[in-house]
Short mmCIF file of C-alpha atoms in Angstrom, two decimals:
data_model
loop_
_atom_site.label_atom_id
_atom_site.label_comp_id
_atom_site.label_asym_id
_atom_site.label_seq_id
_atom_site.Cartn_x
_atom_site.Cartn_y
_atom_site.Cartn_z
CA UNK W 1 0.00 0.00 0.00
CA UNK W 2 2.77 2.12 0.79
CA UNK W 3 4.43 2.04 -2.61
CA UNK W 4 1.40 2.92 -4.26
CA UNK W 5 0.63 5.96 -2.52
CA UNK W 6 4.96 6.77 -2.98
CA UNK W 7 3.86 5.91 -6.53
CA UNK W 8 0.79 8.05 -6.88
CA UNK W 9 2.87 10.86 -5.02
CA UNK W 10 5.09 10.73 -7.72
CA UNK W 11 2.92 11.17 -10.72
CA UNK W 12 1.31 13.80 -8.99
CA UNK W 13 4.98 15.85 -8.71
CA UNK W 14 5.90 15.01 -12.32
CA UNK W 15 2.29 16.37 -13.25
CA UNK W 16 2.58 19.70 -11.40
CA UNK W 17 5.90 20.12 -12.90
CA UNK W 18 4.66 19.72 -16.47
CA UNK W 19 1.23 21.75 -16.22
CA UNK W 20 2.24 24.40 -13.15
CA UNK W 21 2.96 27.50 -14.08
CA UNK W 22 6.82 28.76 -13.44
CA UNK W 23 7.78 29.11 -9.75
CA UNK W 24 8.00 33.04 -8.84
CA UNK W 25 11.98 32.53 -8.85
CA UNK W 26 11.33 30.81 -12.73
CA UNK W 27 9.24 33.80 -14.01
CA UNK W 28 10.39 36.47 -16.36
CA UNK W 29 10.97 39.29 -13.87
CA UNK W 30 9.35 42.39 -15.34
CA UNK W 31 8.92 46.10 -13.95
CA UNK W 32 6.24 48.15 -15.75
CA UNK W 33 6.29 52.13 -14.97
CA UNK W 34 2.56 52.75 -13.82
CA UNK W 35 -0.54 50.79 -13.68
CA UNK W 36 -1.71 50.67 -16.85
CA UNK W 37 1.20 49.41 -18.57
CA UNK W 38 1.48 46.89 -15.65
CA UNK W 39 -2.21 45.69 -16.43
CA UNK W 40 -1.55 45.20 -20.34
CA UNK W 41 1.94 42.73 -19.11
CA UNK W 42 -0.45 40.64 -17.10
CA UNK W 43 -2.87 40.25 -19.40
CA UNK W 44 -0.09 39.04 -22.01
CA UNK W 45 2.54 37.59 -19.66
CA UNK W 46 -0.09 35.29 -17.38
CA UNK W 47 1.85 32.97 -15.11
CA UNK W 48 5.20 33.44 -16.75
CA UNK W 49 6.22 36.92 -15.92
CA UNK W 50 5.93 38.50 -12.61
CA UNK W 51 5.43 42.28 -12.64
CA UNK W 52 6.24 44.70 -10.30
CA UNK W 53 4.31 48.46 -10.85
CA UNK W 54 6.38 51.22 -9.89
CA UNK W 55 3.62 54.11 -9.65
CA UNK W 56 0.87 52.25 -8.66
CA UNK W 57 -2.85 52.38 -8.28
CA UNK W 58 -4.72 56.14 -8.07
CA UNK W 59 -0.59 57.12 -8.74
CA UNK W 60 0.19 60.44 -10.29
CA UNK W 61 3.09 59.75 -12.79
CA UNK W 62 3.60 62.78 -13.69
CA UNK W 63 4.83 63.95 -10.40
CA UNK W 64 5.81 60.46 -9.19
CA UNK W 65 9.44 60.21 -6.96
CA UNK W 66 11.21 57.40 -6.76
CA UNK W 67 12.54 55.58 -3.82
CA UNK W 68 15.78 53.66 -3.11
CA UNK W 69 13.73 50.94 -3.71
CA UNK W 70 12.54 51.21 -6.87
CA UNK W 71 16.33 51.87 -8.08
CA UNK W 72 16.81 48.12 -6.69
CA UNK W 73 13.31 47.17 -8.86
CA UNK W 74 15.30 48.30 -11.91
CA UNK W 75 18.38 46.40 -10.89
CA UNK W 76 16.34 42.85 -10.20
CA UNK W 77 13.96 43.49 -13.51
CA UNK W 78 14.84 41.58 -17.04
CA UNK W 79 12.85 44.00 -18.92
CA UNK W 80 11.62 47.74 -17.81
CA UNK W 81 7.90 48.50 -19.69
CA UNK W 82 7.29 52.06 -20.42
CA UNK W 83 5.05 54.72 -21.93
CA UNK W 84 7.59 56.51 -23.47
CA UNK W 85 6.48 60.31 -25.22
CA UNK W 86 8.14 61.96 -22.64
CA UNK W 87 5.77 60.19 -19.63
CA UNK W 88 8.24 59.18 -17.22
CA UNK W 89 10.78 62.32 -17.13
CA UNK W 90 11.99 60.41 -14.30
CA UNK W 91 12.81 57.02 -15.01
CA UNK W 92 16.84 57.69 -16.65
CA UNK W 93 18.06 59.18 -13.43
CA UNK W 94 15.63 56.11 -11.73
CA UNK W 95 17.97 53.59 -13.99
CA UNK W 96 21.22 55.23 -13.41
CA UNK W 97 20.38 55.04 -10.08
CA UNK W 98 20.01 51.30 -10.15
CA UNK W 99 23.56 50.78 -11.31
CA UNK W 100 22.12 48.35 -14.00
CA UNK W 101 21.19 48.49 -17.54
CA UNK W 102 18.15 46.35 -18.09
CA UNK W 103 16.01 46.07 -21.37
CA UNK W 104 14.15 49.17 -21.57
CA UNK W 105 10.52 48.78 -23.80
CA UNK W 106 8.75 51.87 -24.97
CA UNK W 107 4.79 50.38 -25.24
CA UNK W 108 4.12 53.50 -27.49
CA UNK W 109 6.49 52.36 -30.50
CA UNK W 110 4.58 53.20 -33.71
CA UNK W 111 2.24 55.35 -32.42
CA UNK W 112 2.38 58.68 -34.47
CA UNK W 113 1.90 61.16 -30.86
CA UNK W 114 -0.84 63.79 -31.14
CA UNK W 115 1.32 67.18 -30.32
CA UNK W 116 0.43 70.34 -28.91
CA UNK W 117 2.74 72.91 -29.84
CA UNK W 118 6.22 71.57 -28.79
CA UNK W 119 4.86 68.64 -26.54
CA UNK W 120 4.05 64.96 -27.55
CA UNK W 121 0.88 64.19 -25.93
CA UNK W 122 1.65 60.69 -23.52
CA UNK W 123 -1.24 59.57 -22.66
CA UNK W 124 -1.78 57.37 -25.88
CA UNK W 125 -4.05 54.52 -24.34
CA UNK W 126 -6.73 56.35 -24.43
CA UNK W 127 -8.15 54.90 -27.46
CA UNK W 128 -8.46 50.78 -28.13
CA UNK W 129 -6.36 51.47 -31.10
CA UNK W 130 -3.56 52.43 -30.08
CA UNK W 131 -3.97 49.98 -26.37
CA UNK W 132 -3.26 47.15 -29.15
CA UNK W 133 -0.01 48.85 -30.35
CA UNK W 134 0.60 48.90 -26.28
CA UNK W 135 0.05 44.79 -26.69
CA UNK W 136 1.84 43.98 -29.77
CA UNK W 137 4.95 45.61 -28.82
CA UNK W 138 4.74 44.00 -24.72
CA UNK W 139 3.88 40.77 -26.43
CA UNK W 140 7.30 40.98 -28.78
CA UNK W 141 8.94 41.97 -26.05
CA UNK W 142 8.16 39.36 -23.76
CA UNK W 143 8.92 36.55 -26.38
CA UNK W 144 12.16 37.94 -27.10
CA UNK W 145 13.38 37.94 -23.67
CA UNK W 146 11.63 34.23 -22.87
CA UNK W 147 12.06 32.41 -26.44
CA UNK W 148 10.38 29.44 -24.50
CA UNK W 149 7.12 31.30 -23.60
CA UNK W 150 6.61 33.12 -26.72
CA UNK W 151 3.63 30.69 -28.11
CA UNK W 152 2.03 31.48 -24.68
CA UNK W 153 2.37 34.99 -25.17
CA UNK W 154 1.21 35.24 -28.53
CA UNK W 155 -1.75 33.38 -27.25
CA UNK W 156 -2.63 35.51 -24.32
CA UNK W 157 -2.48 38.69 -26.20
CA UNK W 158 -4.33 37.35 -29.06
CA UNK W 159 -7.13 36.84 -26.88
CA UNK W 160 -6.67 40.15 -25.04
CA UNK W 161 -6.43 41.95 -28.52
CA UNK W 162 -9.88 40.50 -29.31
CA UNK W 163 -11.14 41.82 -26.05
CA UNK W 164 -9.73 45.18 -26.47
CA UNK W 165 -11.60 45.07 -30.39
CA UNK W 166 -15.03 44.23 -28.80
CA UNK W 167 -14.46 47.30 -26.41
CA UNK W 168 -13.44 49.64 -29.23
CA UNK W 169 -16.95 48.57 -31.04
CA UNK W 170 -18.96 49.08 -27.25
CA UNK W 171 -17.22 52.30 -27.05
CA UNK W 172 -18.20 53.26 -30.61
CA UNK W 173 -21.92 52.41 -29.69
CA UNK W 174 -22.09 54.61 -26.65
CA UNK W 175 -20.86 57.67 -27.75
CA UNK W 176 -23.20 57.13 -30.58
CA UNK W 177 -26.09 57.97 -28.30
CA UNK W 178 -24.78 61.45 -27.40
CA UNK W 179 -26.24 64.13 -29.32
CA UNK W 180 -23.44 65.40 -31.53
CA UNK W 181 -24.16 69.10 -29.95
CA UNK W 182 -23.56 67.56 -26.29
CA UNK W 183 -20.37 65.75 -26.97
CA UNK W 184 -18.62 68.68 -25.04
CA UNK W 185 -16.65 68.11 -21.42
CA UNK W 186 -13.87 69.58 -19.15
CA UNK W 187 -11.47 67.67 -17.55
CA UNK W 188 -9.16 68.41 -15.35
CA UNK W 189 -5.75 68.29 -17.67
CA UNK W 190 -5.51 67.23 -20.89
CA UNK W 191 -4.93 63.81 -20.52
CA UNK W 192 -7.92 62.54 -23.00
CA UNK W 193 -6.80 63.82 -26.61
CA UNK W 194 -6.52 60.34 -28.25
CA UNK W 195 -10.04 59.35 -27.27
CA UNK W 196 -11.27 62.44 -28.34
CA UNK W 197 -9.82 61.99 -31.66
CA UNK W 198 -10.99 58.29 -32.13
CA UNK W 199 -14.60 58.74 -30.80
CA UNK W 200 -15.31 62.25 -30.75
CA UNK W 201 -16.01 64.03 -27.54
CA UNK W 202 -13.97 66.95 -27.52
CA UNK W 203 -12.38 68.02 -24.23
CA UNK W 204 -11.30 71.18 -22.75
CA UNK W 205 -9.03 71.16 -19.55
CA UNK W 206 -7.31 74.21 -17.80
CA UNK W 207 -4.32 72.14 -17.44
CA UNK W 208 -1.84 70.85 -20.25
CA UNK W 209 -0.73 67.49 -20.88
CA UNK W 210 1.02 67.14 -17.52
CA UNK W 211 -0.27 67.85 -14.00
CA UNK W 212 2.97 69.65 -13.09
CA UNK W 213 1.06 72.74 -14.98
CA UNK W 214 -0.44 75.31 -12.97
CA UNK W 215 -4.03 76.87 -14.53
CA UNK W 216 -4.28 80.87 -14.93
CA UNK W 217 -6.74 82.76 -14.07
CA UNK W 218 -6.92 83.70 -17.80
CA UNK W 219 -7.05 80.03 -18.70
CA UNK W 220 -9.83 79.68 -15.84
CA UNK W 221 -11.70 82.74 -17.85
CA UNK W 222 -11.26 81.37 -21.12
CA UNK W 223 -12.70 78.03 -19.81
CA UNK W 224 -15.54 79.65 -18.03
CA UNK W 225 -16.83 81.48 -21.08
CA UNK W 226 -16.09 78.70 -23.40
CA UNK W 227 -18.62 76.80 -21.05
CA UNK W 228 -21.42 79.35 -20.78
CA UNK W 229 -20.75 80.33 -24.67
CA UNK W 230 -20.97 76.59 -26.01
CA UNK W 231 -23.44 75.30 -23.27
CA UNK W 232 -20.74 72.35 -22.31
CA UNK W 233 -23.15 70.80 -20.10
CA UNK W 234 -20.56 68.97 -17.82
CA UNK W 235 -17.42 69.00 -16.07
CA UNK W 236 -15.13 65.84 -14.57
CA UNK W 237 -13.11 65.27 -12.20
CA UNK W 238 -10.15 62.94 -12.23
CA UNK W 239 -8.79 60.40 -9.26
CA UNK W 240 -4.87 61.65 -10.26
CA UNK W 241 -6.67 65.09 -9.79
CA UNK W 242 -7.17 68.29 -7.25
CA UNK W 243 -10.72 68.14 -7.36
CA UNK W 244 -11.16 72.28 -6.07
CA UNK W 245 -10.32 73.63 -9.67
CA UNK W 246 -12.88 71.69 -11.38
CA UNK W 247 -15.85 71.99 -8.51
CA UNK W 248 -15.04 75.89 -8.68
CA UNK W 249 -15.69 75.81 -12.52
CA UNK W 250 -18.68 73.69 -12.34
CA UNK W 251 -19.96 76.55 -9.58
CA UNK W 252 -19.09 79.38 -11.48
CA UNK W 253 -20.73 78.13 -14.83
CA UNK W 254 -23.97 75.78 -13.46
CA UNK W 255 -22.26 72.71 -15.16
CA UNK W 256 -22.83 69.91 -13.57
CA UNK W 257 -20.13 67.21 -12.15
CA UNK W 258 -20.09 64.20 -14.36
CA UNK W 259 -18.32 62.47 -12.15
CA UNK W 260 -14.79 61.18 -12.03
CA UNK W 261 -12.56 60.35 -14.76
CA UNK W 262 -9.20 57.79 -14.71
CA UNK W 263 -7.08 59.26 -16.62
CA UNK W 264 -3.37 58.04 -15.74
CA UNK W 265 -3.99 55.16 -13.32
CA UNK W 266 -6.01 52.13 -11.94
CA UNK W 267 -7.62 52.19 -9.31
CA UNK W 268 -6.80 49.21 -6.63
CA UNK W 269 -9.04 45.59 -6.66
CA UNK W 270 -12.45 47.38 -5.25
CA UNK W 271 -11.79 50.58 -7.21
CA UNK W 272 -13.91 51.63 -10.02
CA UNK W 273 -11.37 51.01 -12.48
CA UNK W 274 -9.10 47.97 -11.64
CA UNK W 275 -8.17 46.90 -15.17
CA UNK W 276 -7.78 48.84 -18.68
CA UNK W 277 -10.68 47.67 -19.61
CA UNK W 278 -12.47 48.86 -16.50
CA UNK W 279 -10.89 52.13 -16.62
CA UNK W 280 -12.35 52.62 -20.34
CA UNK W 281 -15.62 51.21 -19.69
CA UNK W 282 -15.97 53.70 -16.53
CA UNK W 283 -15.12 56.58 -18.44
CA UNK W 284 -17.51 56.08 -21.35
CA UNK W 285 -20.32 54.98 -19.15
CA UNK W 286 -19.72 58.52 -16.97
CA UNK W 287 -19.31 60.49 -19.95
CA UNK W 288 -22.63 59.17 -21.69
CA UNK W 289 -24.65 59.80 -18.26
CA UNK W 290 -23.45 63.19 -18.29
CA UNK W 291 -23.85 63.80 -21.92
CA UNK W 292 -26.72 61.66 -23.62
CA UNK W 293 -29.62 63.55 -21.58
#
C-alpha cells in the first residue's frame, strides 16, 4: 500500500511540474512604470512573468518620486515596460540610479503622438487602437526575452487583442447615443486627446498634458466662457486630480459634475477602475450619463 501511494505521489509531482505555471523565482521578472502598462503585461505575460508596478494604483506619474527601492526594482527586472512620449521624465536618473542596464521597452512604439505645440501628448491609451499597439509591442517583447514562452504569449495577447476590439466597437456604440451638440466636457488636464480623436467628444481642460502645470486665471476665464458660450453641459473630475479647480468651474458656470474620470492610473481591486478595460468602460459609461440627456 505504501508504494502505491509513494507511486501516486510521484505522478502527482511530475504532473505539477509539467502543467504548473513557473515558480516566482522561474518567471520572467518584469517592472512596468505605472498601472496601466502593468495591467496590459499581465494580461499578455499570465503565469510566466511576474510584474512589479512602480507608480501604482490612483498614482500620479507625472509627479511620481522614486525611492531607493525602486532603483533596486530596476536592478532585479529583465525588462523595464514604459510609456515613453516623454511620460516618465523620471525614469533615466531612476535607472542610473540602479547601477544596471536592463532592457528598456517603450509600449508607445509606432504610435504617431498627437502634439500640442512643442509637446508629444503621452497619454496614448486612451483609445483601443492604439492599447493594441501597447500589446503587440509587450507581447514581442516578452517573447524575445523568454524564447520558451513566446507561443504562450502570442496566445494571451491574441485573446486580449480581441477583447480590447469588442471594447473599441462598445465604445463606438455609446458615444453614438450622445447628441453630436452635447459631446462637449472639461477635464481636469488634458490627458484625453486620443479618445477624443478616435470617438469624438472633444475636451477642454485648464491644465496641459502634464499635471505639473499650474491653470491661470486667464485660462480659468477662457474656460468659463467657453462653457457658458458653447453650453458644455458637464465638467469631470479625475482620481490623479485636485478636485477644487474643477468643482469651482462647475460653480461658477452651473455645469454639472459628471463624475470622475481615470485618466493616468487604476484604481486598486475594489476601485472603479481595476483593469484597462475597466478604466475605459468607466469613463464612457460617466461620460454618456453626463452627456446623452
Amino acid at each position: 500500500m505504501r508504494a502505491v501511494l509513494r507511486f501516486i505521489v510521484f505522478i502527482g509531482i511530475a504532473l505539477a511540474m509539467i502543467v504548473s505555471p513557473a515558480s516566482a523565482q522561474d518567471r520572467l521578472n518584469v517592472v512596468a512604470s505605472f498601472s496601466i502598462i502593468g495591467d496590459f503585461v499581465r494580461n499578455v505575460g499570465g503565469e510566466r512573468v511576474s510584474v512589479t508596478t512602480l507608480v501604482g494604483p490612483d498614482g500620479d506619474a507625472h509627479v511620481y518620486t522614486p525611492t531607493p527601492a525602486d532603483a533596486k526594482k530596476i536592478a532585479d527586472a529583465r525588462l523595464v515596460i514604459v510609456n515613453g512620449l516623454g511620460f516618465e521624465g523620471w525614469l533615466s536618473r531612476l535607472v542610473q540610479s540602479s547601477g544596471k542596464k536592463p532592457t528598456i521597452v517603450t509600449a508607445t512604439r509606432g504610435i504617431a503622438p498627437r502634439k500640442l505645440g512643442s509637446e508629444a501628448d503621452p497619454h496614448a491609451w486612451q483609445s483601443a487602437a492604439n492599447a493594441k499597439t501597447y500589446v503587440t509591442n509587450i507581447r514581442d517583447a516578452l517573447a524575445a526575452a523568454d524564447p520558451a514562452g513566446a507561443e504562450t504569449y502570442r496566445g494571451n495577447a491574441q485573446t486580449y487583442l480581441e477583447k480590447l476590439d469588442a471594447l473599441d466597437r462598445e465604445t463606438r456604440a455609446a458615444v453614438a447615443q450622445i447628441p453630436q451638440d452635447r459631446r462637449k466636457v472639461i477635464s481636469t488636464h488634458d490627458a484625453f486627446g486620443y479618445l477624443a480623436a478616435a470617438y469624438g467628444i472633444e475636451f477642454v481642460a485648464p491644465l496641459g498634458v502634464s499635471t505639473e502645470s499650474e491653470a491661470s486665471a486667464r485660462d480659468i476665464a477662457r474656460i468659463i466662457t467657453q462653457i457658458r458660450t458653447q453650453k458644455i453641459p458637464a465638467v469631470f473630475l479625475e482620481n490623479i486630480s485636485d478636485s477644487r479647480l474643477i468643482r469651482r468651474i462647475s460653480a461658477e458656470t452651473g455645469a454639472r459634475v459628471g463624475g470622475t474620470l481615470y485618466s493616468d492610473s487604476l484604481t486598486g481591486e475594489k476601485g472603479d477602475a481595476p483593469t484597462y478595460i475597466d478604466m475605459v468602460r468607466h469613463n464612457i459609461k460617466a461620460l454618456t450619463s453626463a452627456l446623452a440627456n
